mmCIF file of C-alpha atoms in Angstrom:
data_model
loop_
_atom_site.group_PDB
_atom_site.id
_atom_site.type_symbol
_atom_site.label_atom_id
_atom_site.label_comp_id
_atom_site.label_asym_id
_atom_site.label_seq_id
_atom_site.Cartn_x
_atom_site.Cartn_y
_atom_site.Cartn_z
ATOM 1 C CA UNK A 1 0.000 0.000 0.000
ATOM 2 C CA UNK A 2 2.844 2.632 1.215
ATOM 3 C CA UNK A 3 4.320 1.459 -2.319
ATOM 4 C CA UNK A 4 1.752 1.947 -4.660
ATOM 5 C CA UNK A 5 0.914 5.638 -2.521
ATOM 6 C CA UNK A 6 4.914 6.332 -3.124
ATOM 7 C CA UNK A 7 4.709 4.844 -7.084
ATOM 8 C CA UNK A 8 1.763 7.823 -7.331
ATOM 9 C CA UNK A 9 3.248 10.358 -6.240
ATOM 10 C CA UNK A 10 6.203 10.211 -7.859
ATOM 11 C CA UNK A 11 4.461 9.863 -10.979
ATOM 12 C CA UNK A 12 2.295 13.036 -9.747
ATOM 13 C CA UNK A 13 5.812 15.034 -9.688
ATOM 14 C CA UNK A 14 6.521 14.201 -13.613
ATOM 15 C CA UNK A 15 3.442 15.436 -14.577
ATOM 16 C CA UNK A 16 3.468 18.331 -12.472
ATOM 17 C CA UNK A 17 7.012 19.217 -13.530
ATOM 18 C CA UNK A 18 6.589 18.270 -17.109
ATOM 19 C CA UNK A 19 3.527 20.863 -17.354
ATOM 20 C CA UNK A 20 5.719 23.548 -15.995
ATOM 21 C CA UNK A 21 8.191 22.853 -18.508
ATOM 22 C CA UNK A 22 6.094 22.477 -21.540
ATOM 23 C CA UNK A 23 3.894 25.345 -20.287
ATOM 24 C CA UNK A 24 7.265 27.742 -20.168
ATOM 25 C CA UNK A 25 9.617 25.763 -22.678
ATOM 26 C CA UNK A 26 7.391 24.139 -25.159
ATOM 27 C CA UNK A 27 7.026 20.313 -25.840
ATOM 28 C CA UNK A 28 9.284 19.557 -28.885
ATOM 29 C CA UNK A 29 12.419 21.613 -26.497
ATOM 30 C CA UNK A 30 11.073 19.834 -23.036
ATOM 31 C CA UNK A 31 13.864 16.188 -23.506
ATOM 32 C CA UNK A 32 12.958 13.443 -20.821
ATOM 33 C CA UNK A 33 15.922 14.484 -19.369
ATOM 34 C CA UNK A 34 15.087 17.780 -18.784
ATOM 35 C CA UNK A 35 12.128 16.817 -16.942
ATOM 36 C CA UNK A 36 13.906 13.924 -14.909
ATOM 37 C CA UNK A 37 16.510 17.092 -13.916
ATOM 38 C CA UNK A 38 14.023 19.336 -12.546
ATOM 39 C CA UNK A 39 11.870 16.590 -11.071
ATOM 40 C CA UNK A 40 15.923 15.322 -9.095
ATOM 41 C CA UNK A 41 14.557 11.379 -10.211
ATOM 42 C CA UNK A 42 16.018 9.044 -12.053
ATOM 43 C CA UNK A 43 15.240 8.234 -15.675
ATOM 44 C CA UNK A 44 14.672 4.651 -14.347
ATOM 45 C CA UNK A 45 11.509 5.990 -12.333
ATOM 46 C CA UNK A 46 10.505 7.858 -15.618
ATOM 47 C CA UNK A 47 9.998 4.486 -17.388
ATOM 48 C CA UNK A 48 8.770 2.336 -14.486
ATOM 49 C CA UNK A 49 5.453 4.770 -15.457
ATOM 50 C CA UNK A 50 6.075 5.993 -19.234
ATOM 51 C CA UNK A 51 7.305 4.563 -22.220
ATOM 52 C CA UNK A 52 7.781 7.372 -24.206
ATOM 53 C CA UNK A 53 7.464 11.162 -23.554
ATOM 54 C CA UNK A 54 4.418 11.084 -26.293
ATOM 55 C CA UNK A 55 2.663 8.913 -23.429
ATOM 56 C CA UNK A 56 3.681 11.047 -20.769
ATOM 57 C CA UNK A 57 2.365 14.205 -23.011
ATOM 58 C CA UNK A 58 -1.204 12.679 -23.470
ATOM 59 C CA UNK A 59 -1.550 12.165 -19.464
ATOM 60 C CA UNK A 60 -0.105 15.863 -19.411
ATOM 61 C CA UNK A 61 -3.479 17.039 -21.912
ATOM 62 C CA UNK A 62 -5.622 14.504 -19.815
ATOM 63 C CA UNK A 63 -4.777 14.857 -16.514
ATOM 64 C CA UNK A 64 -3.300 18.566 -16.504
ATOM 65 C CA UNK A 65 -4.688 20.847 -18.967
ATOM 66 C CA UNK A 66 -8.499 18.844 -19.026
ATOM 67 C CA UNK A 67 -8.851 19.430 -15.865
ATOM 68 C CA UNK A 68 -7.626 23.767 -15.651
ATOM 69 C CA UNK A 69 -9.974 23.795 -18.105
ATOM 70 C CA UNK A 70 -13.015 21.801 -16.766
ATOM 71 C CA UNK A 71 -12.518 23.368 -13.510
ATOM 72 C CA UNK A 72 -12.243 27.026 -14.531
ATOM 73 C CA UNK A 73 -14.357 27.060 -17.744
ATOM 74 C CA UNK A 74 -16.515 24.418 -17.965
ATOM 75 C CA UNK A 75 -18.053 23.769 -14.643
ATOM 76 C CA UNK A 76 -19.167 27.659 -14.516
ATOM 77 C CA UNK A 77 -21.052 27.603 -17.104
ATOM 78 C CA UNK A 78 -23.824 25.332 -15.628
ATOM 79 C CA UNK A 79 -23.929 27.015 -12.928
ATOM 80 C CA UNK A 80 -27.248 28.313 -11.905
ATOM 81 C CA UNK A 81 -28.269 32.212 -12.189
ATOM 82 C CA UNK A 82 -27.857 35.076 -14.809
ATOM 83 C CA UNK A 83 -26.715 33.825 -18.259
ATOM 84 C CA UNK A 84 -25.063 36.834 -19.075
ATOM 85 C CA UNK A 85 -23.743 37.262 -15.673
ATOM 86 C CA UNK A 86 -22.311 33.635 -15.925
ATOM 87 C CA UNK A 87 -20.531 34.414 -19.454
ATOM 88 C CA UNK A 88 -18.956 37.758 -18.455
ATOM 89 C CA UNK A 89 -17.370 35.958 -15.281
ATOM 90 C CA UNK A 90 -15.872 32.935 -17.511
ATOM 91 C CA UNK A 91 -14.821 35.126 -20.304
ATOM 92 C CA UNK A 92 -14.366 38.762 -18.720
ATOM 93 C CA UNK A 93 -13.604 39.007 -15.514
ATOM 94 C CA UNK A 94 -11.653 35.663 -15.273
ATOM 95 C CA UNK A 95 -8.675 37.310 -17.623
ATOM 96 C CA UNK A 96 -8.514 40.049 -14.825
ATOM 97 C CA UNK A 97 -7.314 37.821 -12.070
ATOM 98 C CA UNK A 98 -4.542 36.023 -14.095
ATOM 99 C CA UNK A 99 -1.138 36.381 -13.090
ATOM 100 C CA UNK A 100 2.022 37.705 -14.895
ATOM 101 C CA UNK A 101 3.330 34.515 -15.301
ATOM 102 C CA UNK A 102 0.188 33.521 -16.795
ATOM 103 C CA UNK A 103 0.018 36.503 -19.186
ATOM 104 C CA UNK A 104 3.535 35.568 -20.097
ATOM 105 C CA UNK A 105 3.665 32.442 -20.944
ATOM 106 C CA UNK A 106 -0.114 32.381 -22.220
ATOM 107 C CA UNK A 107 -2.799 29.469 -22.004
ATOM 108 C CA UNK A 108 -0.864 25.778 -21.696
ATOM 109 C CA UNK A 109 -3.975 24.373 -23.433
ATOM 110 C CA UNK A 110 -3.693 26.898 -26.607
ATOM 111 C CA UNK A 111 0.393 26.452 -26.382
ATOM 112 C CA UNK A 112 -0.385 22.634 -27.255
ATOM 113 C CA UNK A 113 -2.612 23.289 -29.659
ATOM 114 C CA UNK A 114 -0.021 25.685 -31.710
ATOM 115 C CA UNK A 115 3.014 24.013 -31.403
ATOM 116 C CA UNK A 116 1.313 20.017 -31.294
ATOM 117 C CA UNK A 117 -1.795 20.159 -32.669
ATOM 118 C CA UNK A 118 -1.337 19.055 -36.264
ATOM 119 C CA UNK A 119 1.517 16.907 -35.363
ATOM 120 C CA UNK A 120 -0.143 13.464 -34.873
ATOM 121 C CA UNK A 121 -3.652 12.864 -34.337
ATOM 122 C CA UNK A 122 -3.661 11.116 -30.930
ATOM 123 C CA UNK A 123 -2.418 14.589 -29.716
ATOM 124 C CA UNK A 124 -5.077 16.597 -32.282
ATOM 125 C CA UNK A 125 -7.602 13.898 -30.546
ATOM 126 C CA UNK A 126 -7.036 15.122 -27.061
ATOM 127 C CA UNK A 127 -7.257 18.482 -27.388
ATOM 128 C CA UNK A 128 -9.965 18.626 -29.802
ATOM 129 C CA UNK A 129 -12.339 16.595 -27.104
ATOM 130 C CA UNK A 130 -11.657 19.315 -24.436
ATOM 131 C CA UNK A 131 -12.386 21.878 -26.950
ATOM 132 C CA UNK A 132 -15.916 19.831 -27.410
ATOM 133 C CA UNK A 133 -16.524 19.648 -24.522
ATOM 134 C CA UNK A 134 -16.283 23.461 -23.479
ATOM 135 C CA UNK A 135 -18.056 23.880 -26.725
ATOM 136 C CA UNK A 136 -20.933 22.069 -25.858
ATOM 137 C CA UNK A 137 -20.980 23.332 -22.109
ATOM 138 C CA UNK A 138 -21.324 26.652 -23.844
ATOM 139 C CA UNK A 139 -23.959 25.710 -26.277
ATOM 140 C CA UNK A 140 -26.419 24.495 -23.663
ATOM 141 C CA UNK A 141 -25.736 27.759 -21.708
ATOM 142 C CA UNK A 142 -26.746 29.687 -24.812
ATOM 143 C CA UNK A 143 -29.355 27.639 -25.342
ATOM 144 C CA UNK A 144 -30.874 28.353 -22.142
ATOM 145 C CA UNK A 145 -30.058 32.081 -22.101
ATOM 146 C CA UNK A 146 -32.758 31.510 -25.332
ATOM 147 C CA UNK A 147 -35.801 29.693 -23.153
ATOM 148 C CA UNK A 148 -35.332 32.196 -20.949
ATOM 149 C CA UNK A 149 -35.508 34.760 -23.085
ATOM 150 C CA UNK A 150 -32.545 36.880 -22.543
ATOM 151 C CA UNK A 151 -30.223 35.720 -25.492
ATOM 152 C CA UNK A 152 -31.713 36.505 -29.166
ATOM 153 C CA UNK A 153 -33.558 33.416 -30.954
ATOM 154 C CA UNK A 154 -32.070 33.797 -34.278
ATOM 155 C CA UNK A 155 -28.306 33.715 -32.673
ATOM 156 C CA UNK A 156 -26.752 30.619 -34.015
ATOM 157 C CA UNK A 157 -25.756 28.911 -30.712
ATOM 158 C CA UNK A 158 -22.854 26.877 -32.261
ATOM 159 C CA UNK A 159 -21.319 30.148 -33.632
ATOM 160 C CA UNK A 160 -21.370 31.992 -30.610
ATOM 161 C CA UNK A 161 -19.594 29.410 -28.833
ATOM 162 C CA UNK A 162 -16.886 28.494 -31.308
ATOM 163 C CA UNK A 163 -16.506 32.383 -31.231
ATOM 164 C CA UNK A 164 -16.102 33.143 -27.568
ATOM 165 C CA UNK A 165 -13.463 29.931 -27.200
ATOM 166 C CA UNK A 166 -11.458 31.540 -29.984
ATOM 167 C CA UNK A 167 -11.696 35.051 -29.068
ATOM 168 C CA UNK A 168 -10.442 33.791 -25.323
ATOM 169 C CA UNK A 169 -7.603 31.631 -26.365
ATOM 170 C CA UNK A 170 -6.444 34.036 -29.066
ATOM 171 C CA UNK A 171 -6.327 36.893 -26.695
ATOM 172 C CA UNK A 172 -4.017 34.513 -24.361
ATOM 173 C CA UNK A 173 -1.402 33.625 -27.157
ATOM 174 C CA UNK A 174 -1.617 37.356 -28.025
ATOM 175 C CA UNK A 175 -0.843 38.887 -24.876
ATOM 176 C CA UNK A 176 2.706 36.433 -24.823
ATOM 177 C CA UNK A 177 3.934 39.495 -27.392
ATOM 178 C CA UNK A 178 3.266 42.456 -25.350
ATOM 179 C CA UNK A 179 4.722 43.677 -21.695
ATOM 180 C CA UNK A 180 1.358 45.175 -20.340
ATOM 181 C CA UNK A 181 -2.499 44.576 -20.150
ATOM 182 C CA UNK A 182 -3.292 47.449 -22.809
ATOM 183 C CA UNK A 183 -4.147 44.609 -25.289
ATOM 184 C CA UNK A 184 -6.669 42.555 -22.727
ATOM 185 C CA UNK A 185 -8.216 45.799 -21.933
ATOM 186 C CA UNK A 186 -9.075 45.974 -25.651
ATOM 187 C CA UNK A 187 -9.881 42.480 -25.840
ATOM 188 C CA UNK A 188 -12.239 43.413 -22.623
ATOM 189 C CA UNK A 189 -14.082 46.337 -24.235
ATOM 190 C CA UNK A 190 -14.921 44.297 -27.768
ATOM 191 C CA UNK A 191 -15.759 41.409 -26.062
ATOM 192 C CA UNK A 192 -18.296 42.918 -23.490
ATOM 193 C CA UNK A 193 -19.807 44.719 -26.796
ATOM 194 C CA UNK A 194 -20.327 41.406 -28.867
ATOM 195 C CA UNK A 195 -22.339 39.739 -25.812
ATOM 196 C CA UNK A 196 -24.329 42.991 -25.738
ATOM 197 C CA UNK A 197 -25.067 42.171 -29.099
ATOM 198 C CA UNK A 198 -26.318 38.863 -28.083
ATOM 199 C CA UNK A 199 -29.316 40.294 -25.588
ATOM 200 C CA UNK A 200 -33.290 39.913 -26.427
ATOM 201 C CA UNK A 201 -34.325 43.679 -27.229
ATOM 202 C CA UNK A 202 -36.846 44.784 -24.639
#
């Protein structure tokens, strides 16, 4: 038992360290051996749980980056209460309270997608079901913003969502290029005028 708790968490400590250092360095630069370095374990414990850094990058988009994104914004959106309310905390106010290291390096999930995505389709596979996912999560919120009247009827539901995903993790890759917050502000201000857009006319 004390084995299998020790055999976890070392394996816990390469992913955790292997995110960092594909969220900062990139995966094609990020070597095994990089990762066994910063993690101070041997390469032998490496393979005891991976055969290949491809395997331990598909835990990394599983484990790692599904979950950052489920968590932060997925789940909101079925939460109860205001639609609008609901999709100006996910897609507004959230890119307030990131961090400069954040800002800097950019989203890990849209990092994968640009520098992995078209590289083999096991990888294209994983990220493309957490895109569906948030996708659909956003769809039924739309959808509901529409019974309830609040969100326009003849607003495709499926555009609006594939819009506000790329509009958020375009903004993140963007903001790698500049040293302050001038271009999220912007961001900020179009964004909070395109869900304006979206509201029944009373």
């Amino acid at each position: 038992m004390q084995q299998n708790l020790k055999s976890e968490l070392t394996k816990q400590v390469i992913i955790d360290e292997a995110f960092r250092l594909f969220h900062e360095n990139g995966f094609k630069t990020t070597s095994i051996d990089k990762i066994m370095l910063a993690t101070k374990l041997t390469k032998g414990a490496f393979y005891h749980h991976y055969k290949s850094k491809k395997e331990l990058g598909l835990e990394v988009i599983g484990s790692k980056l599904q979950n950052r994104v489920c968590q932060a914004m997925i789940e909101p959106l079925g939460a109860p209460g205001d639609v609008f309310h609901i999709l100006e905390n996910t897609f507004l106010n959230r890119i307030k309270t990131f961090s400069l290291y954040d800002k800097e390096h950019g989203c890990p999930m849209n990092n994968f997608i640009n520098e992995i995505g078209d590289f083999e389709i096991v990888y294209q596979a994983a990220l493309k079901n957490i895109i569906e996912a948030w996708k659909l999560a956003l769809i039924k919120l739309i959808e509901r913003g529409k019974k309830e009247g609040v969100i326009q009827n003849n607003v495709s539901s499926n555009a609006v969502a594939v819009y506000l995903i790329s509009a958020f993790e375009g903004i993140r890759g963007i903001r790698k290029l500049y040293d302050n917050d001038l271009i999220l502000d912007e961001y900020i201000l179009g964004l909070a005028f395109y869900l304006k857009q979206l509201k029944t006319v009373k």
